Amino acid sequence: MTAKGGHSDENLLQLIASKEQELEHRVAQAREQARALIDDAQREAAALLEQSRREAAQFAERTQAEIARESEAAAAQRLAQAEADAKQVSARAAERMDRAIDLVVTRVMGGLS
């Protein structure tokens, strides 16, 4: 028997089978491309994640180093201030030593009379 377009039923079945195989092949290719895209995306995501982790670790190291420097600077400043205060107190005590000795001697001598 002949179908409308001049093709026999057998030819139509072969044409349908051929088109079906072609579509299956295209679907398989599309699936393979999709798998490849997913694999690429996963690799890129893993690389970005690793890069982000490295950058975060570097930032943490820099921040800790900066905090340590600032803490050391503040401690050095407090130490310098404490030393300056101690020198000032010692200087005032030395200035008043003669007067203190005179006062002690006067009171001791006054108590003896």
Coordinates of C-alpha atoms in Angstrom, one line a residue:
M1 CA 0.0 0.0 0.0
T2 CA 1.1 3.5 -0.7
A3 CA 0.6 6.4 1.8
K4 CA -0.4 9.9 0.8
G5 CA 3.0 11.3 0.0
G6 CA 3.9 8.5 -2.3
H7 CA 5.8 6.6 0.3
S8 CA 4.9 3.0 1.1
D9 CA 4.0 2.0 4.6
E10 CA 7.3 0.3 5.0
N11 CA 9.1 3.5 3.9
L12 CA 7.1 5.5 6.4
L13 CA 8.0 3.1 9.1
Q14 CA 11.7 3.3 8.2
L15 CA 11.5 7.1 8.1
I16 CA 9.8 7.2 11.5
A17 CA 12.4 4.8 12.9
S18 CA 15.2 6.9 11.4
K19 CA 13.7 10.1 12.9
E20 CA 13.2 8.3 16.2
Q21 CA 16.9 7.2 16.3
E22 CA 18.0 10.7 15.3
L23 CA 15.9 12.2 18.2
E24 CA 17.3 9.6 20.6
H25 CA 20.8 10.5 19.5
R26 CA 20.1 14.2 20.0
V27 CA 18.6 13.5 23.4
A28 CA 21.6 11.5 24.4
Q29 CA 23.9 14.3 23.2
A30 CA 21.9 16.8 25.1
R31 CA 22.1 14.7 28.3
E32 CA 25.8 14.3 27.8
Q33 CA 26.2 18.1 27.4
A34 CA 24.1 18.6 30.5
R35 CA 26.2 16.2 32.5
A36 CA 29.4 18.0 31.2
L37 CA 27.9 21.4 32.1
I38 CA 27.0 20.1 35.6
D39 CA 30.5 18.6 36.1
D40 CA 32.1 21.9 35.0
A41 CA 29.8 23.9 37.3
Q42 CA 30.6 21.6 40.2
R43 CA 34.4 21.9 39.5
E44 CA 34.1 25.7 39.3
A45 CA 32.0 25.8 42.5
A46 CA 34.6 23.7 44.3
A47 CA 37.4 25.9 43.0
L48 CA 35.6 29.1 44.1
L49 CA 34.9 27.5 47.5
E50 CA 38.5 26.6 47.9
Q51 CA 39.6 30.1 46.8
S52 CA 37.2 31.7 49.2
R53 CA 38.5 29.5 52.1
R54 CA 42.1 30.5 51.3
E55 CA 41.1 34.2 51.1
A56 CA 39.3 33.9 54.4
A57 CA 42.2 32.2 56.1
Q58 CA 44.6 34.9 54.7
F59 CA 42.2 37.6 55.9
A60 CA 42.1 36.0 59.4
E61 CA 45.9 35.8 59.5
R62 CA 46.3 39.5 58.5
T63 CA 43.6 40.6 61.0
Q64 CA 45.2 38.6 63.8
A65 CA 48.6 40.1 62.9
E66 CA 47.2 43.6 62.9
I67 CA 45.5 43.0 66.2
A68 CA 48.7 41.7 67.7
R69 CA 50.6 44.7 66.4
E70 CA 48.0 47.1 67.8
S71 CA 48.0 45.3 71.2
E72 CA 51.8 45.4 71.4
A73 CA 51.8 49.1 70.5
A74 CA 49.1 49.8 73.2
A75 CA 51.0 47.7 75.7
A76 CA 54.3 49.5 74.9
Q77 CA 52.5 52.9 75.2
R78 CA 51.0 51.9 78.6
L79 CA 54.5 50.7 79.8
A80 CA 56.1 53.9 78.6
Q81 CA 53.5 56.0 80.4
A82 CA 53.9 53.9 83.6
E83 CA 57.7 54.3 83.5
A84 CA 57.3 58.1 83.0
D85 CA 54.9 58.2 85.9
A86 CA 57.3 56.2 88.1
K87 CA 60.2 58.5 87.2
Q88 CA 58.0 61.6 88.0
V89 CA 57.1 60.1 91.4
S90 CA 60.7 59.2 92.1
A91 CA 61.8 62.7 91.1
R92 CA 59.2 64.3 93.4
A93 CA 60.3 62.0 96.2
A94 CA 63.9 62.9 95.7
E95 CA 63.1 66.6 95.7
R96 CA 61.2 66.2 99.0
M97 CA 63.8 63.9 100.7
D98 CA 65.8 66.7 102.3
R99 CA 62.6 68.3 103.7
A100 CA 61.4 64.9 105.0
I101 CA 64.8 64.2 106.7
D102 CA 64.7 67.6 108.3
L103 CA 61.1 67.0 109.5
V104 CA 62.0 63.6 111.0
V105 CA 65.1 64.9 112.7
T106 CA 63.1 67.9 114.1
R107 CA 60.4 65.6 115.5
V108 CA 62.9 63.1 116.9
M109 CA 65.0 65.9 118.4
G110 CA 61.9 67.6 119.7
G111 CA 60.8 64.4 121.4
L112 CA 64.1 64.1 123.1
S113 CA 64.0 67.5 124.8

